[in-house]
Structure formats: C-alpha cells, structure tokens
mmCIF file of C-alpha atoms and ligand atoms in Angstrom:
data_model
loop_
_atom_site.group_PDB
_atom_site.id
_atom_site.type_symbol
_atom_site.label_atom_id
_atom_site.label_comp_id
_atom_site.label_asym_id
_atom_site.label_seq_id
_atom_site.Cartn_x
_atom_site.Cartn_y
_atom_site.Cartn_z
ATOM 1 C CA UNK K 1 6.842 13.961 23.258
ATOM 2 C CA UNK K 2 4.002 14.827 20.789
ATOM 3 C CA UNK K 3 1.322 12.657 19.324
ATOM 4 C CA UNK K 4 -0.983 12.704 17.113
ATOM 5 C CA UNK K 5 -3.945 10.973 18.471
ATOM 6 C CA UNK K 6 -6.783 9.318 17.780
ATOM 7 C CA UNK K 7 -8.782 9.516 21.081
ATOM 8 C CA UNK K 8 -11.972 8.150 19.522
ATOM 9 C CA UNK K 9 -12.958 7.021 16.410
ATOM 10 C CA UNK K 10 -14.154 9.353 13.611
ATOM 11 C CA UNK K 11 -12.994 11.298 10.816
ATOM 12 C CA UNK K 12 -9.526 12.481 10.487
ATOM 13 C CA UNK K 13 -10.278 16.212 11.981
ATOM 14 C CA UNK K 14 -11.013 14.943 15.314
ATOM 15 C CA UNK K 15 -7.769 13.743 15.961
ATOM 16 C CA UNK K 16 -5.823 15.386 18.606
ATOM 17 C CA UNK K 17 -2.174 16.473 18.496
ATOM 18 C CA UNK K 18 -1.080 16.049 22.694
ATOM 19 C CA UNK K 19 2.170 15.835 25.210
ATOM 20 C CA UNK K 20 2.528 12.262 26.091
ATOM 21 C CA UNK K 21 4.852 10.237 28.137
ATOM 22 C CA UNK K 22 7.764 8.555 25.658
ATOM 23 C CA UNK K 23 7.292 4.920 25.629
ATOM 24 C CA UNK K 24 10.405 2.279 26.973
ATOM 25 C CA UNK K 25 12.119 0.026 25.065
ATOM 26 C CA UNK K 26 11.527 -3.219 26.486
ATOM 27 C CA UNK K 27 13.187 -6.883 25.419
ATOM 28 C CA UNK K 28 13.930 -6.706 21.847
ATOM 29 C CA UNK K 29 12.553 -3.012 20.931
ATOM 30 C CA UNK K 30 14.147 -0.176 20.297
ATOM 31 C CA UNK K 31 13.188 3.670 20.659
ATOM 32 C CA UNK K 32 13.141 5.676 17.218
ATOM 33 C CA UNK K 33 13.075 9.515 16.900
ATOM 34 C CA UNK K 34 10.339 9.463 13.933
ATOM 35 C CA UNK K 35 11.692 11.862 11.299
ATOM 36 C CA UNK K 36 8.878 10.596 8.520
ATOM 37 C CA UNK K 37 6.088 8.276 9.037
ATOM 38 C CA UNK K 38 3.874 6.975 5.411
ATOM 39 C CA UNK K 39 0.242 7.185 5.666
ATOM 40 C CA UNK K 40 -1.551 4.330 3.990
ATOM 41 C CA UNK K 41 -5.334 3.658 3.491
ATOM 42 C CA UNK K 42 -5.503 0.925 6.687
ATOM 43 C CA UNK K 43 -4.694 4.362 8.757
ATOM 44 C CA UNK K 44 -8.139 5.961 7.234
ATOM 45 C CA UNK K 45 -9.991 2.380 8.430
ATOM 46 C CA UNK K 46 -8.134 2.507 11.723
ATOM 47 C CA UNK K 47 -8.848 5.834 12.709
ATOM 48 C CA UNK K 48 -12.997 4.646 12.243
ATOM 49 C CA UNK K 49 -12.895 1.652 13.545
ATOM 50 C CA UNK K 50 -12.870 -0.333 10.162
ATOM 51 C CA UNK K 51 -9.708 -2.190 10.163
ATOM 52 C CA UNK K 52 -9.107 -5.691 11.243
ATOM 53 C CA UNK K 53 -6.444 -4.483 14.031
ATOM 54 C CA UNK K 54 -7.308 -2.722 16.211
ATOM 55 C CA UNK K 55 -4.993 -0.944 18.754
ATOM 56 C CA UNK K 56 -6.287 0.651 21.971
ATOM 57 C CA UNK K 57 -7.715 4.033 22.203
ATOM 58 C CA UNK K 58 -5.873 6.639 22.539
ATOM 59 C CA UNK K 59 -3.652 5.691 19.601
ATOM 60 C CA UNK K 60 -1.464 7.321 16.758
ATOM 61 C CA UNK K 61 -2.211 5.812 13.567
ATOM 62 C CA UNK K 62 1.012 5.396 11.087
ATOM 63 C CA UNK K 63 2.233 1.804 10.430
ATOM 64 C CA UNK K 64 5.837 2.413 8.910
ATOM 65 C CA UNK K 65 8.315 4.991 9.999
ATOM 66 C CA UNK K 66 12.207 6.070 9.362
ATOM 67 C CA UNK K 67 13.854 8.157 12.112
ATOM 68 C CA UNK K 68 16.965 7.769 14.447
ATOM 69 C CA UNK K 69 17.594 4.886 16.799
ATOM 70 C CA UNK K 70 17.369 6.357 20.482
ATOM 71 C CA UNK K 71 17.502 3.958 23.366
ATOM 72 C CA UNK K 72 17.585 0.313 22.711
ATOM 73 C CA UNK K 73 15.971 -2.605 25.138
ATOM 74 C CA UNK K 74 17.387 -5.368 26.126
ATOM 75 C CA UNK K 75 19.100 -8.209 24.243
ATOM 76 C CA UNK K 76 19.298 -5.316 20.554
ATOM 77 C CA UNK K 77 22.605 -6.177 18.686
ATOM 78 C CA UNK K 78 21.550 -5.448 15.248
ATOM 79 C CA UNK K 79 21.188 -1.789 15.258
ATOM 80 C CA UNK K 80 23.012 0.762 17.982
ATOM 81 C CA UNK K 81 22.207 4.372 19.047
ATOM 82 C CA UNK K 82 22.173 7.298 16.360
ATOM 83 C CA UNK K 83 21.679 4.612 13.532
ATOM 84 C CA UNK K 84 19.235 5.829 10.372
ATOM 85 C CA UNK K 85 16.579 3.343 10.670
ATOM 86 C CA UNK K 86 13.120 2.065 9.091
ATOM 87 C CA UNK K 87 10.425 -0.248 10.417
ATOM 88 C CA UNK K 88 6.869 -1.403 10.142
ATOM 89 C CA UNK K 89 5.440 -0.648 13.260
ATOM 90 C CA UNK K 90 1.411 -1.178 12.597
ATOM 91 C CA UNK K 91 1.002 1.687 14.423
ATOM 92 C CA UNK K 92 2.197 4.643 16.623
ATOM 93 C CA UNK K 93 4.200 6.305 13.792
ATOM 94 C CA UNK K 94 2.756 9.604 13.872
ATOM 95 C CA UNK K 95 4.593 11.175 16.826
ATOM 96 C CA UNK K 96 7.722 11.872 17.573
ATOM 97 C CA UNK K 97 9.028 8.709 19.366
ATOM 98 C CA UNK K 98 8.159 4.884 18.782
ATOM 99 C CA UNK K 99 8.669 1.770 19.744
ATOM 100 C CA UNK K 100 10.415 -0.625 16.997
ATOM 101 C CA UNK K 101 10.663 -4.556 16.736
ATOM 102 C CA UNK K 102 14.593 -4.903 16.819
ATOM 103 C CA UNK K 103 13.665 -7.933 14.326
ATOM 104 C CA UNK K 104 11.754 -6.046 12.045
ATOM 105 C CA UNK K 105 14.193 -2.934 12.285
ATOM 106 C CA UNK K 106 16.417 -2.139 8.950
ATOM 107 C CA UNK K 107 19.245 0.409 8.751
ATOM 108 C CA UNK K 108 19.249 3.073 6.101
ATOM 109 C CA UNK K 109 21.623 2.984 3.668
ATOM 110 C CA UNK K 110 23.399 6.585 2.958
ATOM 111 C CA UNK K 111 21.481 8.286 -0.185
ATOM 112 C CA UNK K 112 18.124 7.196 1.047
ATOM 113 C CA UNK K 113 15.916 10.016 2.550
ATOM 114 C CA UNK K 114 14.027 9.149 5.598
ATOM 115 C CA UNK K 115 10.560 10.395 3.585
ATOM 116 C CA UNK K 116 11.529 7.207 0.973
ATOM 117 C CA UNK K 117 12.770 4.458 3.529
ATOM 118 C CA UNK K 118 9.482 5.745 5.928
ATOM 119 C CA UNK K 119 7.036 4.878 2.629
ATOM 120 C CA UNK K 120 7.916 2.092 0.809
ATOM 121 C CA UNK K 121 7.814 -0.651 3.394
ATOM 122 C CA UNK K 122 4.121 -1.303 3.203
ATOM 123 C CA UNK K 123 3.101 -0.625 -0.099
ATOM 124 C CA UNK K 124 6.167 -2.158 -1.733
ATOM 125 C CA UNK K 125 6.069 -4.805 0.638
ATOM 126 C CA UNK K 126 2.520 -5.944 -0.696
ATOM 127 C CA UNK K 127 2.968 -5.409 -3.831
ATOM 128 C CA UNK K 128 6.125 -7.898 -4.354
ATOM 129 C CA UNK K 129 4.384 -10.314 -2.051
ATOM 130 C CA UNK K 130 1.662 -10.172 -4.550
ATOM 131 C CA UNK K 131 3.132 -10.223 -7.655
ATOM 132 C CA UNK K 132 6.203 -12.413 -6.920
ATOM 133 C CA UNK K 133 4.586 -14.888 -4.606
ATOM 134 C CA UNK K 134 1.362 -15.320 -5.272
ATOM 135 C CA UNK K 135 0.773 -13.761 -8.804
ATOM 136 C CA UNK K 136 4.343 -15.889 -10.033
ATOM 137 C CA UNK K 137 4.107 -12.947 -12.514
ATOM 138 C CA UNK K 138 6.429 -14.226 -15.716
ATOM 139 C CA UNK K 139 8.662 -11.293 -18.013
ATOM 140 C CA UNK K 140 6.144 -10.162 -20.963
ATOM 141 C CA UNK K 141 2.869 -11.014 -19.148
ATOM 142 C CA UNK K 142 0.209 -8.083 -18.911
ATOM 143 C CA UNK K 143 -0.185 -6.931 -15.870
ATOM 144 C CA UNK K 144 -2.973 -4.209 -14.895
ATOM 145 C CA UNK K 145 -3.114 -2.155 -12.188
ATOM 146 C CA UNK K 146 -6.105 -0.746 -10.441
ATOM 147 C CA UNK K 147 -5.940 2.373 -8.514
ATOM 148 C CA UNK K 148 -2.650 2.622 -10.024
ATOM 149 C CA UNK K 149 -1.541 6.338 -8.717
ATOM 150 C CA UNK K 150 -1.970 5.314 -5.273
ATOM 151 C CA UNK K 151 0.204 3.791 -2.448
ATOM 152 C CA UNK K 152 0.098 0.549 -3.851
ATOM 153 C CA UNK K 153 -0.571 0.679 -7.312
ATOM 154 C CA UNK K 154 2.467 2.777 -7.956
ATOM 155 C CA UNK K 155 4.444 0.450 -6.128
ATOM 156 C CA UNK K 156 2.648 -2.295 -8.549
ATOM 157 C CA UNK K 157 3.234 -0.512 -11.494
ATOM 158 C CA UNK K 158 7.099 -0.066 -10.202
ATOM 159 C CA UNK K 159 7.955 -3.587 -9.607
ATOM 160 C CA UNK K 160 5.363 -4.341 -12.392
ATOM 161 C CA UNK K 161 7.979 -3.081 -14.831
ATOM 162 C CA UNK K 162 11.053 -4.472 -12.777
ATOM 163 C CA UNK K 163 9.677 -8.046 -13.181
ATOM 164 C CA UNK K 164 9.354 -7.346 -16.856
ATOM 165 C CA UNK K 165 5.934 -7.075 -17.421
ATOM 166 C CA UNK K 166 3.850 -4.999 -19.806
ATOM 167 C CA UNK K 167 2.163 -2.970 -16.784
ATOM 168 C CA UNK K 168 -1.839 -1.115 -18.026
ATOM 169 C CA UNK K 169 -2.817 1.223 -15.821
ATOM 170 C CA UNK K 170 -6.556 2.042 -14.042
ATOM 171 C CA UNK K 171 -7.282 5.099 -12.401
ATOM 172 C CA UNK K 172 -9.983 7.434 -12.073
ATOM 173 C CA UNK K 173 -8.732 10.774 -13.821
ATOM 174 C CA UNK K 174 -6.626 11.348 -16.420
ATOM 175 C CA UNK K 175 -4.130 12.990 -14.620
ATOM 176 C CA UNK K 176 -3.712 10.178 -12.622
ATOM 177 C CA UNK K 177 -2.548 8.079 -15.376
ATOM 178 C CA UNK K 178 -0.317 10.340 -16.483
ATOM 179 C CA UNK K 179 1.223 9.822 -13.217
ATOM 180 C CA UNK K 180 0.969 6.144 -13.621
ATOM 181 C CA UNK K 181 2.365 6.320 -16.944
ATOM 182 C CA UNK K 182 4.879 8.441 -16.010
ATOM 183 C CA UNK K 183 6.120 6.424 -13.288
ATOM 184 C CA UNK K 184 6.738 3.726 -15.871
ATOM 185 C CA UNK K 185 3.003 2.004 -16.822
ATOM 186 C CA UNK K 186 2.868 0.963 -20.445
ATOM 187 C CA UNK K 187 -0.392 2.467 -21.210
ATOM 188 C CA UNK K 188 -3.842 3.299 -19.125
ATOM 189 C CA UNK K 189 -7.228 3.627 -18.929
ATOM 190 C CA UNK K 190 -9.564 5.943 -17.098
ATOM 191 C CA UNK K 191 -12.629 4.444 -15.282
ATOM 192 C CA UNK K 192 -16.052 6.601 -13.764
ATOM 193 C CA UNK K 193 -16.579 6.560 -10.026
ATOM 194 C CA UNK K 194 -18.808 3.936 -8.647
ATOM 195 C CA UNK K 195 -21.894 3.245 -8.935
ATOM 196 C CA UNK K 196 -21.240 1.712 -11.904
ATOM 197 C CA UNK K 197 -24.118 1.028 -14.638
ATOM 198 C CA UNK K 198 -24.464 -2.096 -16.863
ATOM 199 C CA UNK K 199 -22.781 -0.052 -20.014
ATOM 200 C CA UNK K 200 -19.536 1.617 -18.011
ATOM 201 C CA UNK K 201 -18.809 -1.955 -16.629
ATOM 202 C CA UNK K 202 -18.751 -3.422 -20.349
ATOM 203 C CA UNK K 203 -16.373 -0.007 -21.087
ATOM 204 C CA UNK K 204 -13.872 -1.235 -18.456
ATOM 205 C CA UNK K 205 -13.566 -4.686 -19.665
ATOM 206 C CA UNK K 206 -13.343 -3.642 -22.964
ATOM 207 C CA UNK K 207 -11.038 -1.234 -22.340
ATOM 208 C CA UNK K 208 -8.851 -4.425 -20.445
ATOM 209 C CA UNK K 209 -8.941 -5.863 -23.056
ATOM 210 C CA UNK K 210 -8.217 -3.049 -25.373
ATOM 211 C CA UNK K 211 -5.025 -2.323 -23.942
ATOM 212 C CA UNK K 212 -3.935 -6.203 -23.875
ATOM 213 C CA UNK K 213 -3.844 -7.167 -27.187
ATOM 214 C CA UNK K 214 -7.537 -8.461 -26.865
ATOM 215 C CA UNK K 215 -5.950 -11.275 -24.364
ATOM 216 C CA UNK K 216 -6.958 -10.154 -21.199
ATOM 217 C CA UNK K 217 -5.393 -9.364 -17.976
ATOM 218 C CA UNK K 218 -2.622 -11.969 -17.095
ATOM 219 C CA UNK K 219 -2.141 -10.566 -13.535
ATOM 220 C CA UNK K 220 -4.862 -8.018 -12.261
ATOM 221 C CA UNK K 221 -3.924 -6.596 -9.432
ATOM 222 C CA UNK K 222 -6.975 -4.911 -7.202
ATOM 223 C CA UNK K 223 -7.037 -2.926 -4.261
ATOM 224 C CA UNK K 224 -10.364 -0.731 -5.258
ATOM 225 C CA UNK K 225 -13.165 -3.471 -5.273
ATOM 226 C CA UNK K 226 -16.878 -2.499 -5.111
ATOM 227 C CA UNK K 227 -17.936 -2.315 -9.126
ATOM 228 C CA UNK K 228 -14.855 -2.509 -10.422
ATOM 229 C CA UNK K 229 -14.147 -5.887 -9.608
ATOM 230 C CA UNK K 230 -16.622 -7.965 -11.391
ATOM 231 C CA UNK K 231 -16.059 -6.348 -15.028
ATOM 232 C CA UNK K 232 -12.023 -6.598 -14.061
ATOM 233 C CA UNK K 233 -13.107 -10.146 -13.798
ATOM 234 C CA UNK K 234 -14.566 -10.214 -17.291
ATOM 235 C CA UNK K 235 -11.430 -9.371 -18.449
ATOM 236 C CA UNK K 236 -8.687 -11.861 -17.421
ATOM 237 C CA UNK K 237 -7.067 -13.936 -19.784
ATOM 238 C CA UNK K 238 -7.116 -17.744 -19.616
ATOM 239 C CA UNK K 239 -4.946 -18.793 -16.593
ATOM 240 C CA UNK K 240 -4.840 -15.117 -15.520
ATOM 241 C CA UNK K 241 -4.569 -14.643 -11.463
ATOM 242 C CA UNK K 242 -6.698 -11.709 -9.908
ATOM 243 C CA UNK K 243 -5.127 -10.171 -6.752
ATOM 244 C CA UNK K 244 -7.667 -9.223 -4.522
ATOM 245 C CA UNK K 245 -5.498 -6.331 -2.421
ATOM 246 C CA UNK K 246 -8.239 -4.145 -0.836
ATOM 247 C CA UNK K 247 -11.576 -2.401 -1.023
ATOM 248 C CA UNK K 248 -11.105 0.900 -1.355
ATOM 249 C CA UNK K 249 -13.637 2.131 -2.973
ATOM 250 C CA UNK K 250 -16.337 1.236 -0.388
ATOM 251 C CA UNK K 251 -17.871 -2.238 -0.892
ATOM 252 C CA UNK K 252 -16.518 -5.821 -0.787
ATOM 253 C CA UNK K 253 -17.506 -7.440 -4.476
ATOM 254 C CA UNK K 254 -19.509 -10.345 -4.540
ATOM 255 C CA UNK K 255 -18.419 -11.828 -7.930
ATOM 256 C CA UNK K 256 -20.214 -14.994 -10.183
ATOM 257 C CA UNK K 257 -17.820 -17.595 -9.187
ATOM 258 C CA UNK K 258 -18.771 -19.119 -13.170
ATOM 259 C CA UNK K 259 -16.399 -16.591 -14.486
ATOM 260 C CA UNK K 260 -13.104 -18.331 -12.881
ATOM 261 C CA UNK K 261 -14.419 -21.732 -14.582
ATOM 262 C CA UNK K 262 -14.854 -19.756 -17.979
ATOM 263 C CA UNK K 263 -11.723 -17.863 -18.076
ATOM 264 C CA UNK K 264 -9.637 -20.437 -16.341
ATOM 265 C CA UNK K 265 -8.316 -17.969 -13.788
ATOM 266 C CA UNK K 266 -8.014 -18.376 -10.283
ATOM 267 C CA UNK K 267 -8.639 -15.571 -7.767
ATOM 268 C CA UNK K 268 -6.056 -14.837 -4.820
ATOM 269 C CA UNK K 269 -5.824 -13.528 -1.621
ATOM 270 C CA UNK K 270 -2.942 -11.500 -0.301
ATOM 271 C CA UNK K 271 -2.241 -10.456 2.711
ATOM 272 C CA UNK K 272 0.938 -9.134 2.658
ATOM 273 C CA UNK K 273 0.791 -8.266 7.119
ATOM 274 C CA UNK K 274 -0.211 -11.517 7.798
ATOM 275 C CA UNK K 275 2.059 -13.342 5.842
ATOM 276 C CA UNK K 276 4.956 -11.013 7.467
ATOM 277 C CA UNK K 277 3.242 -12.667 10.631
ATOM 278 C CA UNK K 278 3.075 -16.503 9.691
ATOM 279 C CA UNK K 279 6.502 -15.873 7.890
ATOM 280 C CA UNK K 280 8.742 -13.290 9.441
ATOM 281 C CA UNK K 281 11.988 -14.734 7.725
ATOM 282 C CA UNK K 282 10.360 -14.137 4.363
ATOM 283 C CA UNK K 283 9.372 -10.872 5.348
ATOM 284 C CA UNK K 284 12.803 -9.911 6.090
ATOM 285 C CA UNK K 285 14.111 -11.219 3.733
ATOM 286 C CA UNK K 286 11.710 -9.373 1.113
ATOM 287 C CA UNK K 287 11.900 -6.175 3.077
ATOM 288 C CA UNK K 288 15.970 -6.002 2.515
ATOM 289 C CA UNK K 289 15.487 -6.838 -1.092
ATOM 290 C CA UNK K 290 13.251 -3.748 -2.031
ATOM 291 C CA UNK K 291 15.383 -1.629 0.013
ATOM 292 C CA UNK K 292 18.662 -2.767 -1.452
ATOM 293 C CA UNK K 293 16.782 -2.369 -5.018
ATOM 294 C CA UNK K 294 15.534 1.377 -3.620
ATOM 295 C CA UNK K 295 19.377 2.360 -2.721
ATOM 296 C CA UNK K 296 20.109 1.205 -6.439
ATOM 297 C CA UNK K 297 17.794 3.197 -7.878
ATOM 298 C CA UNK K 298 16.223 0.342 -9.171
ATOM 299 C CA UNK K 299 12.779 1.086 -7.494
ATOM 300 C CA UNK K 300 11.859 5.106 -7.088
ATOM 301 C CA UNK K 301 9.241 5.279 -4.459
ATOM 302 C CA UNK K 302 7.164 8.398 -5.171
ATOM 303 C CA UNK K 303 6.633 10.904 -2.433
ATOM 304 C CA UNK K 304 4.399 13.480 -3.344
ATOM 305 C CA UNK K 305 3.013 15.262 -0.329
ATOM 306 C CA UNK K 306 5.049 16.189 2.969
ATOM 307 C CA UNK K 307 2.598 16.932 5.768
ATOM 308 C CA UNK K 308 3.636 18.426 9.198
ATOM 309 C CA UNK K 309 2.928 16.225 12.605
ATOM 310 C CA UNK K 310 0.902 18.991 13.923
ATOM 311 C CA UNK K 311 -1.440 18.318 10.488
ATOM 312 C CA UNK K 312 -1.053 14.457 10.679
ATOM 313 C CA UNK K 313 -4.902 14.702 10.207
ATOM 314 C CA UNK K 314 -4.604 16.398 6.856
ATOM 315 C CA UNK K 315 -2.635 13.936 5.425
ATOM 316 C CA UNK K 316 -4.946 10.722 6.497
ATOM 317 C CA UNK K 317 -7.769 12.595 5.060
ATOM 318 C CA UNK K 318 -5.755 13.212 1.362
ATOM 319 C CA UNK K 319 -5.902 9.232 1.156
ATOM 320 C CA UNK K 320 -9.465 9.303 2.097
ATOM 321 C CA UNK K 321 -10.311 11.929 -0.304
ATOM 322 C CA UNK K 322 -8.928 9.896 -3.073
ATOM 323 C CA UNK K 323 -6.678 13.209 -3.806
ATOM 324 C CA UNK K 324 -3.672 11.477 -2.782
ATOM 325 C CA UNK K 325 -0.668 10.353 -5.191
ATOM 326 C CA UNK K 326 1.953 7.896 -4.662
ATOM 327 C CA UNK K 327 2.941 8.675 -1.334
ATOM 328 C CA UNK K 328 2.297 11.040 1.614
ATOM 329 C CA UNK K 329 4.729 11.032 4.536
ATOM 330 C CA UNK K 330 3.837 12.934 8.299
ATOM 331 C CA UNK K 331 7.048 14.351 8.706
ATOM 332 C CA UNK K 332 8.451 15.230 12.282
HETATM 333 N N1 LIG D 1 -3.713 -6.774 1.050
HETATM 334 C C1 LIG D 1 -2.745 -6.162 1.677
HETATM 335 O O1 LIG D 1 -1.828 -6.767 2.230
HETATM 336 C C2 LIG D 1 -2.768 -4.662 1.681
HETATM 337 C C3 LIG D 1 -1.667 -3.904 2.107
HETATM 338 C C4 LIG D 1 -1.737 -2.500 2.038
HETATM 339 C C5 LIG D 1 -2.898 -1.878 1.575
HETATM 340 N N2 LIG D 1 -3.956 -2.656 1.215
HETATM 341 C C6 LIG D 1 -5.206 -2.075 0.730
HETATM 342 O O2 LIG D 1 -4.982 -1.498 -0.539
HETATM 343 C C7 LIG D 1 -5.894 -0.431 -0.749
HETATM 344 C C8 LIG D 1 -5.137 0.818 -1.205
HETATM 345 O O3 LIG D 1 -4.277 1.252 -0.167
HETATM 346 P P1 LIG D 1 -3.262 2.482 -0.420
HETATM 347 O O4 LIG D 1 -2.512 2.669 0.847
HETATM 348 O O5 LIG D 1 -2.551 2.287 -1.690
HETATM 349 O O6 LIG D 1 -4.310 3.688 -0.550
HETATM 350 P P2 LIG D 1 -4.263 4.981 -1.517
HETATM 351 O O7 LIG D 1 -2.886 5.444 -1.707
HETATM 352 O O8 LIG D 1 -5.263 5.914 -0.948
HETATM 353 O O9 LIG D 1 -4.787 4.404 -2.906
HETATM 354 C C9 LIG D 1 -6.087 3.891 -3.021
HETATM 355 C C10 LIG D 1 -6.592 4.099 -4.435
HETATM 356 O O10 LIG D 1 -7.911 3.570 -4.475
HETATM 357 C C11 LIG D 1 -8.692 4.286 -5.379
HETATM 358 N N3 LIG D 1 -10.031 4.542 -4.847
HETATM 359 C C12 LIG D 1 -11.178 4.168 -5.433
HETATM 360 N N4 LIG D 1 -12.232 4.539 -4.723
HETATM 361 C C13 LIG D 1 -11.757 5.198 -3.659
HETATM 362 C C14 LIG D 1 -12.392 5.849 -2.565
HETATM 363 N N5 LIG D 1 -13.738 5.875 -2.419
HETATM 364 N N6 LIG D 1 -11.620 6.420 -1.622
HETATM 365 C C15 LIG D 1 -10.273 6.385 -1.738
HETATM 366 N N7 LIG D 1 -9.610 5.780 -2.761
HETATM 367 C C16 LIG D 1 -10.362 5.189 -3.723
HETATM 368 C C17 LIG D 1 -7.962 5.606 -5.669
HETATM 369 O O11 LIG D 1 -7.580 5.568 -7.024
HETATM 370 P P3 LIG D 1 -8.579 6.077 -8.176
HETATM 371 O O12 LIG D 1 -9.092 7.409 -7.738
HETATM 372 O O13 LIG D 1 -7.703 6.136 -9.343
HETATM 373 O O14 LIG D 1 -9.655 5.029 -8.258
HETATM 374 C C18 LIG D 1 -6.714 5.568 -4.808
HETATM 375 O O15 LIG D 1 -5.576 6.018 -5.507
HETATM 376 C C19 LIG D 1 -6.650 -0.249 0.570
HETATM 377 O O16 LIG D 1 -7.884 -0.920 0.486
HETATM 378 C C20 LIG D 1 -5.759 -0.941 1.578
HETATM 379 O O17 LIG D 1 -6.451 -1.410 2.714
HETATM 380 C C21 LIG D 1 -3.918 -4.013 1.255
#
C-alpha cells in the first residue's frame, strides 16, 4: 500500500510518498481502507519533531481518518467487514491502510461523507471537551474565539453557538472572519500578526471588550498564544475561564499571574488527547454525541480543501502557512 512518509524530520516537502507492507490487525484492531484522513496543526509539530508524541521514524502523520473496515483482529464485535467507519488514530492516517482501536472505532451513519466523519473527531472533540467540561460554558455567556477560521476555532465557534452562547470571533484577516461569521460567530475582530507592540495589544483588548458589551470575555478560548494571550487576558470578564488550547502562533505566553486575582478568572488547561486517555468512556461517549449531532445537521463541519495522498505534503504545509480554513482532508 502507499504512504506518505515522514522519513526524517523537517518541513512538509521532504516527506516521501512509498510502497509499504500493510500493517495486521492484531487483538482488538481493525484494518481501515483510508478514504479521507483530517490534517490538524499537531501533524505540522509531528512532522519536526515538536509534538509531545512522538511515533517512530518512518511514520505517516494524520491522527483521524474515515474509510472502510477491512480485516478485523481478534476479539472485534463492534464493527464487521465493509462497514463505513471513523477513528482517531494519532497517527498513520495518511496512507491507504491503518490500523484502528476497535474501542475507539465509530460507524458512519448514511448521509455523512467520509471527508466530514475523517475531520471532525479532533477538532470537535477538543472543542466540546473545552467548552462543556472545563469552560461549563452557560446559554447567553460571551464566548470568543481565537484563531477562529481554523480547525478548532470553527469547531468552537460551531458548538459555541449550539451551547447558546454569543460566540466573537479573532482572526487575522478579514476574510477570515467572514468565514467565522459566516459559519455562525456573532461578530469579529481582526488582529495584526505577532510581534505585537504595546499599542496593538491595548487594540485587541479593547476590541474584546468592544464586542462584549464592555464585559469582557466570559469564555476565551485560545489555541494561538505567543502575544495574543496576555492582552486576551486583559480582557476577561469577572469569573471568566481562559482556555489555553495551543500555541500556534510560535511562542508559549508567559502571562502576569496578578491579572487572574484582578479579573477573578481562572485559567485552564485542556487537553482534550489526554483526557480521551485518562477517560476513554467519556471520550466515547463525547465522540458519539458530536457525531450523532453531525448526522442531524446540528453541527456542519467545514471542509474546505481536498488534497490528494500523493500531495499529503501540500496539505500539512496549508496549516502551517496559516492559509488553511476550517478543514483540510488527504483524501485516498
Ligand atoms: N489542547 C488540545 O487538546 C488540542 C487539540 C487539537 C489542537 N490543539 C492545538 O490547537 C492549535 C490549532 O490547531 P488547528 O488544528 O485548529 O490548526 P489550524 O487549523 O491551522 O488553525 C490554527 C490557527 O492559528 C492561527 N495562527 C496564528 N499564528 C499562526 C502561525 N504562525 N501559523 C499557523 N497558524 C497560526 C491561524 O489563525 P489566524 O491566522 O486567524 O491567526 C490558524 O487558523 C494548535 O496549536 C494545536 O496544537 C490543541
């Protein structure tokens, strides 16, 4: 079968598209025929060496994938040959066979494409553990988004909304607002690139604060760090909870710690692949919600690039770029 490999780690181009053995089910797995695969941003830290896992060189990046159930190991009940399928898999997505936790495995349901049911695990998975579990985020609270046209912010802004919130979007350009507000934000804001100076971080707090009713962010969800975070900061409302989600704009904030005592806010991890670690009923249980609430129609996970396997590396390097929206799926 084909793979897109990472044989060492470096940017996206050097990654190698090669003939490789297809891997056996063993106890509990299951072997999928990858029809779609969603890139997220730990594949661009993966691929250089800059994530916390780290699986063995040569390896495909691609952490969630939807395909056809092929072979099954030993001791698999829950899903049979031929069934449409989607699972979190880390890694490996990005060729055309993988290995799949039976546990972790969901089926389909008819009217779901394999692009959707391949991109929504991760990001959407995050996002609700976020804003459900550790946000508690209450109908008619503001909630703003940070890099709210990507993976996960548009899956923030989506479930944002479905909790009832008033949702304020952050992005860099324009147009990505308009994304964000078209895929349901309230209203938006557009912030510079970092470095930021003393004057642009004032704008973005003010501009927070603008947009909620001169309150402050209730729930601030942020997976861009670096300079945004300590003016985002600025700008919570009293008892407001700041989701720390990710860093990627470059640098991990260090933040006055004074600011939580003035605002009384607290500031919260999430970690939405641990937690599905420490808690895999939860997980599950989370993971069949959103896709029951995707076959609705209740949640519309956004799709906007389709990238061949044999250009696997293109699509990594949209994310890295910052030039990708919603999501892209590797299709095979
Ligand atoms: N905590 C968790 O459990 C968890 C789970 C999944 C992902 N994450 C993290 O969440 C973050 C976003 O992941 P994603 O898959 O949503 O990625 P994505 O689709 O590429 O979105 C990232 C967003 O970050 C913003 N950004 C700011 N500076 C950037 C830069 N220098 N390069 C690229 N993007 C930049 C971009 O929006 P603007 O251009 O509008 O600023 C972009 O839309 C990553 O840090 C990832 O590791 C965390």
């Amino acid at each position: 079968m084909k793979a897109a490999l990472c044989t060492h780690y470096g940017p996206p181009e050097e990654m190698e598209i090669r003939d490789v053995p297809s891997p056996k089910p063993g106890k509990n797995q299951v072997l999928i025929s990858v029809k779609a695969c969603g890139v997220n941003f730990p594949d661009v830290l993966m691929i250089q060496d800059k994530y916390q896992f780290k699986p063995a060189l040569p390896f495909s990046p691609g952490g969630e994938v939807a395909g056809i159930v092929k072979e099954l190991g030993e001791g698999v009940s829950n899903v049979k040959v031929g069934d449409r399928v989607c699972v979190s898999t880390g890694s490996g997505g990005m060729a055309e066979e993988v290995l799949g936790d039976a546990r972790r495995v969901m089926k389909v349901p008819d009217g779901v494409g394999f692009d959707v049911a391949s991109s929504f695990m991760v990001t959407y998975g995050t996002s609700w553990h976020a804003l459900k579990d550790r946000a508690d985020l209450k109908p008619g609270e503001n909630l703003v988004v940070l890099g709210a046209a990507g993976g996960v912010g548009t899956s923030a802004i989506e479930i944002g909304k479905a909790l009832g919130a008033r949702v304020i979007a952050g992005a860099s350009t324009q147009e990505k607002v308009d994304l964000a507000k078209k895929l349901g934000a309230d209203d938006g804001f557009v912030y510079p690139p970092v470095p930021l100076n003393r004057d642009q971080q004032k704008q973005l707090s003010e501009d927070i604060k603008r947009l909620t009713n001169g309150q402050g962010a209730d729930v601030l969800y942020d997976p861009v760090g670096d300079d945004y975070a300590e003016p985002a900061l600025r700008a919570m409302n009293w008892n407001g909870r700041y989701l720390v989600i990710g860093f990627a704009a470059g640098n991990i904030p260090k933040v006055p710690l004074n600011l939580t005592l003035l605002k009384g806010c607290q500031i919260v991890g999430v970690f939405w692949g641990a937690m599905a670690a420490r808690d895999p009923k939860h997980a599950a249980d989370s993971m069949q919600q959103l896709l029951d609430m995707v076959a609705a129609g209740k949640l519309k996970p956004y799709v906007s690039e389709h990238v061949p396997l044999a250009k696997a590396g293109e699509a990594i390097r949209m994310l890295m770029d910052r030039k990708a929206k919603g999501k892209v799926v590797v299709t095979v």
